[in-house]
Amino acid sequence: MTPKQFRRKVKLLPPRTSRFRELEIALQEGTGFGGAWYRSQKEHWLGWLSEYDGEGAYGRKTTSGRDARFVYNQSQCAPMLFWLAEAVEIDEKQLEAAFDAVVAAPQRNASQCAALRRLITWDMIEPKLSEFRWPVYYFAVF
């Protein structure tokens, strides 16, 4: 999956999930902290992925040929990774273990993300991301 394909999949995901905000608050990182430019972790992903082949807002080195696995493994925002795992409906027990591991990790983004990725790998995310479909009731007209 390319970063562009990954972005298209993220666009389909619900903007809010049940626990990512709790993690943002626990870490004091994300929406409402440190001057974050995004209003949700979904928007964070979309912004990050929109310019992935260039420097973007993060001053990345421009290297083409990176895949979605690389993107996931390079993210340095645990709430962003956690939101993605929640949005694709990773098992609740795995989410709970990842939440606890992130909170217990040293207070460095790399350590927190590594703790999450040890429990929720790209190989767990990618198939669920590929299979994700909005619930039928989402499209109902009221």
PDB file of C-alpha atoms in Angstrom:
ATOM      1  CA  MET A   1       0.000   0.000   0.000  1.00  0.00           C
ATOM      2  CA  THR A   2       1.386   3.406  -0.948  1.00  0.00           C
ATOM      3  CA  PRO A   3       1.086   6.477   1.294  1.00  0.00           C
ATOM      4  CA  LYS A   4      -1.574   7.840  -1.107  1.00  0.00           C
ATOM      5  CA  GLN A   5      -3.594   4.622  -0.868  1.00  0.00           C
ATOM      6  CA  PHE A   6      -3.166   4.700   2.908  1.00  0.00           C
ATOM      7  CA  ARG A   7      -4.519   8.275   2.946  1.00  0.00           C
ATOM      8  CA  ARG A   8      -7.571   7.238   0.924  1.00  0.00           C
ATOM      9  CA  LYS A   9      -8.270   4.484   3.460  1.00  0.00           C
ATOM     10  CA  VAL A  10      -7.840   6.841   6.423  1.00  0.00           C
ATOM     11  CA  LYS A  11     -10.401   9.190   4.839  1.00  0.00           C
ATOM     12  CA  LEU A  12     -13.004   6.421   5.238  1.00  0.00           C
ATOM     13  CA  LEU A  13     -12.437   5.997   8.969  1.00  0.00           C
ATOM     14  CA  PRO A  14     -14.635   7.606  11.633  1.00  0.00           C
ATOM     15  CA  PRO A  15     -13.128  10.817  13.031  1.00  0.00           C
ATOM     16  CA  ARG A  16     -13.860   9.938  16.648  1.00  0.00           C
ATOM     17  CA  THR A  17     -13.155   6.757  18.541  1.00  0.00           C
ATOM     18  CA  SER A  18     -13.752   5.949  22.172  1.00  0.00           C
ATOM     19  CA  ARG A  19     -10.323   6.223  23.897  1.00  0.00           C
ATOM     20  CA  PHE A  20      -7.763   8.126  21.845  1.00  0.00           C
ATOM     21  CA  ARG A  21      -8.682  11.392  23.604  1.00  0.00           C
ATOM     22  CA  GLU A  22      -8.010   9.749  26.954  1.00  0.00           C
ATOM     23  CA  LEU A  23      -4.508   8.908  25.713  1.00  0.00           C
ATOM     24  CA  GLU A  24      -3.947  12.463  24.446  1.00  0.00           C
ATOM     25  CA  ILE A  25      -4.837  13.777  27.904  1.00  0.00           C
ATOM     26  CA  ALA A  26      -2.659  11.218  29.701  1.00  0.00           C
ATOM     27  CA  LEU A  27       0.334  12.148  27.518  1.00  0.00           C
ATOM     28  CA  GLN A  28      -0.521  15.872  27.219  1.00  0.00           C
ATOM     29  CA  GLU A  29      -0.026  15.477  23.478  1.00  0.00           C
ATOM     30  CA  GLY A  30      -2.357  15.987  20.553  1.00  0.00           C
ATOM     31  CA  THR A  31      -5.444  18.122  20.122  1.00  0.00           C
ATOM     32  CA  GLY A  32      -5.268  21.083  22.480  1.00  0.00           C
ATOM     33  CA  PHE A  33      -1.652  20.504  23.532  1.00  0.00           C
ATOM     34  CA  GLY A  34       1.580  22.047  22.290  1.00  0.00           C
ATOM     35  CA  GLY A  35      -0.055  24.156  19.596  1.00  0.00           C
ATOM     36  CA  ALA A  36      -1.253  21.169  17.570  1.00  0.00           C
ATOM     37  CA  TRP A  37      -2.506  22.366  14.162  1.00  0.00           C
ATOM     38  CA  TYR A  38      -5.026  19.524  13.779  1.00  0.00           C
ATOM     39  CA  ARG A  39      -8.452  19.137  15.390  1.00  0.00           C
ATOM     40  CA  SER A  40      -8.458  15.323  15.393  1.00  0.00           C
ATOM     41  CA  GLN A  41      -6.026  12.469  14.957  1.00  0.00           C
ATOM     42  CA  LYS A  42      -7.753  11.652  11.679  1.00  0.00           C
ATOM     43  CA  GLU A  43      -6.947  15.160  10.455  1.00  0.00           C
ATOM     44  CA  HIS A  44      -3.389  14.669  11.759  1.00  0.00           C
ATOM     45  CA  TRP A  45      -3.005  11.502   9.657  1.00  0.00           C
ATOM     46  CA  LEU A  46      -4.553  13.119   6.584  1.00  0.00           C
ATOM     47  CA  GLY A  47      -2.311  16.166   6.851  1.00  0.00           C
ATOM     48  CA  TRP A  48       0.793  14.095   7.404  1.00  0.00           C
ATOM     49  CA  LEU A  49      -0.005  11.765   4.511  1.00  0.00           C
ATOM     50  CA  SER A  50      -1.098  14.520   2.100  1.00  0.00           C
ATOM     51  CA  GLU A  51       2.463  15.696   1.635  1.00  0.00           C
ATOM     52  CA  TYR A  52       4.298  12.487   2.371  1.00  0.00           C
ATOM     53  CA  ASP A  53       6.316  12.527  -0.851  1.00  0.00           C
ATOM     54  CA  GLY A  54       7.650  15.996   0.024  1.00  0.00           C
ATOM     55  CA  GLU A  55       8.971  17.833   3.057  1.00  0.00           C
ATOM     56  CA  GLY A  56       5.484  18.653   4.323  1.00  0.00           C
ATOM     57  CA  ALA A  57       4.978  20.354   7.666  1.00  0.00           C
ATOM     58  CA  TYR A  58       7.622  18.165   9.283  1.00  0.00           C
ATOM     59  CA  GLY A  59      10.609  19.004   7.060  1.00  0.00           C
ATOM     60  CA  ARG A  60      11.065  15.379   5.985  1.00  0.00           C
ATOM     61  CA  LYS A  61      13.784  14.346   3.608  1.00  0.00           C
ATOM     62  CA  THR A  62      12.157  13.803   0.229  1.00  0.00           C
ATOM     63  CA  THR A  63      12.528  10.128  -0.500  1.00  0.00           C
ATOM     64  CA  SER A  64      10.176   8.429  -2.923  1.00  0.00           C
ATOM     65  CA  GLY A  65       9.198   4.781  -2.840  1.00  0.00           C
ATOM     66  CA  ARG A  66       8.195   4.600   0.811  1.00  0.00           C
ATOM     67  CA  ASP A  67       5.211   2.383   1.552  1.00  0.00           C
ATOM     68  CA  ALA A  68       2.446   2.618   4.160  1.00  0.00           C
ATOM     69  CA  ARG A  69       4.303   0.205   6.478  1.00  0.00           C
ATOM     70  CA  PHE A  70       7.239   2.622   6.533  1.00  0.00           C
ATOM     71  CA  VAL A  71       4.881   5.550   7.236  1.00  0.00           C
ATOM     72  CA  TYR A  72       3.219   3.707  10.143  1.00  0.00           C
ATOM     73  CA  ASN A  73       6.567   2.691  11.584  1.00  0.00           C
ATOM     74  CA  GLN A  74       7.969   6.237  11.360  1.00  0.00           C
ATOM     75  CA  SER A  75       5.093   8.006  13.108  1.00  0.00           C
ATOM     76  CA  GLN A  76       6.132   9.690  16.333  1.00  0.00           C
ATOM     77  CA  CYS A  77       2.674  10.384  17.766  1.00  0.00           C
ATOM     78  CA  ALA A  78       1.250   7.620  19.961  1.00  0.00           C
ATOM     79  CA  PRO A  79      -2.276   9.114  20.053  1.00  0.00           C
ATOM     80  CA  MET A  80      -2.301   9.185  16.245  1.00  0.00           C
ATOM     81  CA  LEU A  81      -1.295   5.517  16.092  1.00  0.00           C
ATOM     82  CA  PHE A  82      -3.779   4.609  18.823  1.00  0.00           C
ATOM     83  CA  TRP A  83      -6.633   6.395  17.029  1.00  0.00           C
ATOM     84  CA  LEU A  84      -5.854   4.425  13.865  1.00  0.00           C
ATOM     85  CA  ALA A  85      -5.895   1.134  15.778  1.00  0.00           C
ATOM     86  CA  GLU A  86      -9.228   2.035  17.379  1.00  0.00           C
ATOM     87  CA  ALA A  87     -10.714   3.230  14.089  1.00  0.00           C
ATOM     88  CA  VAL A  88      -9.930  -0.047  12.295  1.00  0.00           C
ATOM     89  CA  GLU A  89     -11.344  -1.932  15.263  1.00  0.00           C
ATOM     90  CA  ILE A  90      -8.322  -3.726  16.675  1.00  0.00           C
ATOM     91  CA  ASP A  91      -9.381  -6.079  19.475  1.00  0.00           C
ATOM     92  CA  GLU A  92     -10.282  -4.289  22.707  1.00  0.00           C
ATOM     93  CA  LYS A  93      -7.803  -6.321  24.796  1.00  0.00           C
ATOM     94  CA  GLN A  94      -4.962  -5.388  22.457  1.00  0.00           C
ATOM     95  CA  LEU A  95      -6.002  -1.731  22.590  1.00  0.00           C
ATOM     96  CA  GLU A  96      -6.056  -1.809  26.386  1.00  0.00           C
ATOM     97  CA  ALA A  97      -2.594  -3.404  26.526  1.00  0.00           C
ATOM     98  CA  ALA A  98      -1.245  -0.844  24.038  1.00  0.00           C
ATOM     99  CA  PHE A  99      -2.773   2.041  25.996  1.00  0.00           C
ATOM    100  CA  ASP A 100      -1.154   0.820  29.204  1.00  0.00           C
ATOM    101  CA  ALA A 101       2.207   0.248  27.479  1.00  0.00           C
ATOM    102  CA  VAL A 102       2.243   3.754  26.006  1.00  0.00           C
ATOM    103  CA  VAL A 103       1.404   5.389  29.330  1.00  0.00           C
ATOM    104  CA  ALA A 104       4.098   3.309  31.087  1.00  0.00           C
ATOM    105  CA  ALA A 105       6.774   4.043  28.454  1.00  0.00           C
ATOM    106  CA  PRO A 106       9.397   6.756  28.980  1.00  0.00           C
ATOM    107  CA  GLN A 107       8.035  10.210  28.167  1.00  0.00           C
ATOM    108  CA  ARG A 108       9.562  10.357  24.699  1.00  0.00           C
ATOM    109  CA  ASN A 109       7.534  10.072  21.518  1.00  0.00           C
ATOM    110  CA  ALA A 110       9.802   7.396  20.038  1.00  0.00           C
ATOM    111  CA  SER A 111       9.559   5.225  23.171  1.00  0.00           C
ATOM    112  CA  GLN A 112       5.794   5.597  23.426  1.00  0.00           C
ATOM    113  CA  CYS A 113       5.275   4.755  19.746  1.00  0.00           C
ATOM    114  CA  ALA A 114       7.632   1.793  19.957  1.00  0.00           C
ATOM    115  CA  ALA A 115       5.660   0.476  22.951  1.00  0.00           C
ATOM    116  CA  LEU A 116       2.437   0.701  20.936  1.00  0.00           C
ATOM    117  CA  ARG A 117       3.924  -0.819  17.782  1.00  0.00           C
ATOM    118  CA  ARG A 118       5.276  -3.811  19.714  1.00  0.00           C
ATOM    119  CA  LEU A 119       1.644  -4.687  20.499  1.00  0.00           C
ATOM    120  CA  ILE A 120      -0.159  -3.351  17.417  1.00  0.00           C
ATOM    121  CA  THR A 121       1.932  -3.923  14.318  1.00  0.00           C
ATOM    122  CA  TRP A 122       1.355  -2.767  10.771  1.00  0.00           C
ATOM    123  CA  ASP A 123       0.586  -6.399   9.907  1.00  0.00           C
ATOM    124  CA  MET A 124      -2.419  -6.137  12.250  1.00  0.00           C
ATOM    125  CA  ILE A 125      -3.534  -2.718  10.976  1.00  0.00           C
ATOM    126  CA  GLU A 126      -3.194  -3.189   7.231  1.00  0.00           C
ATOM    127  CA  PRO A 127      -5.710  -6.024   6.695  1.00  0.00           C
ATOM    128  CA  LYS A 128      -8.302  -4.280   8.868  1.00  0.00           C
ATOM    129  CA  LEU A 129      -7.692  -1.008   7.067  1.00  0.00           C
ATOM    130  CA  SER A 130      -8.184  -2.746   3.736  1.00  0.00           C
ATOM    131  CA  GLU A 131     -11.408  -4.405   4.916  1.00  0.00           C
ATOM    132  CA  PHE A 132     -12.931  -1.366   6.644  1.00  0.00           C
ATOM    133  CA  ARG A 133     -16.424  -0.412   5.528  1.00  0.00           C
ATOM    134  CA  TRP A 134     -18.662   2.235   7.041  1.00  0.00           C
ATOM    135  CA  PRO A 135     -21.633   0.704   8.865  1.00  0.00           C
ATOM    136  CA  VAL A 136     -24.784   0.653   6.740  1.00  0.00           C
ATOM    137  CA  TYR A 137     -26.605   2.903   9.210  1.00  0.00           C
ATOM    138  CA  TYR A 138     -24.012   5.627   8.585  1.00  0.00           C
ATOM    139  CA  PHE A 139     -25.458   6.166   5.117  1.00  0.00           C
ATOM    140  CA  ALA A 140     -29.102   6.219   6.229  1.00  0.00           C
ATOM    141  CA  VAL A 141     -30.968   9.434   5.502  1.00  0.00           C
ATOM    142  CA  PHE A 142     -32.875  10.801   8.476  1.00  0.00           C
TER     143      PHE A 142
END
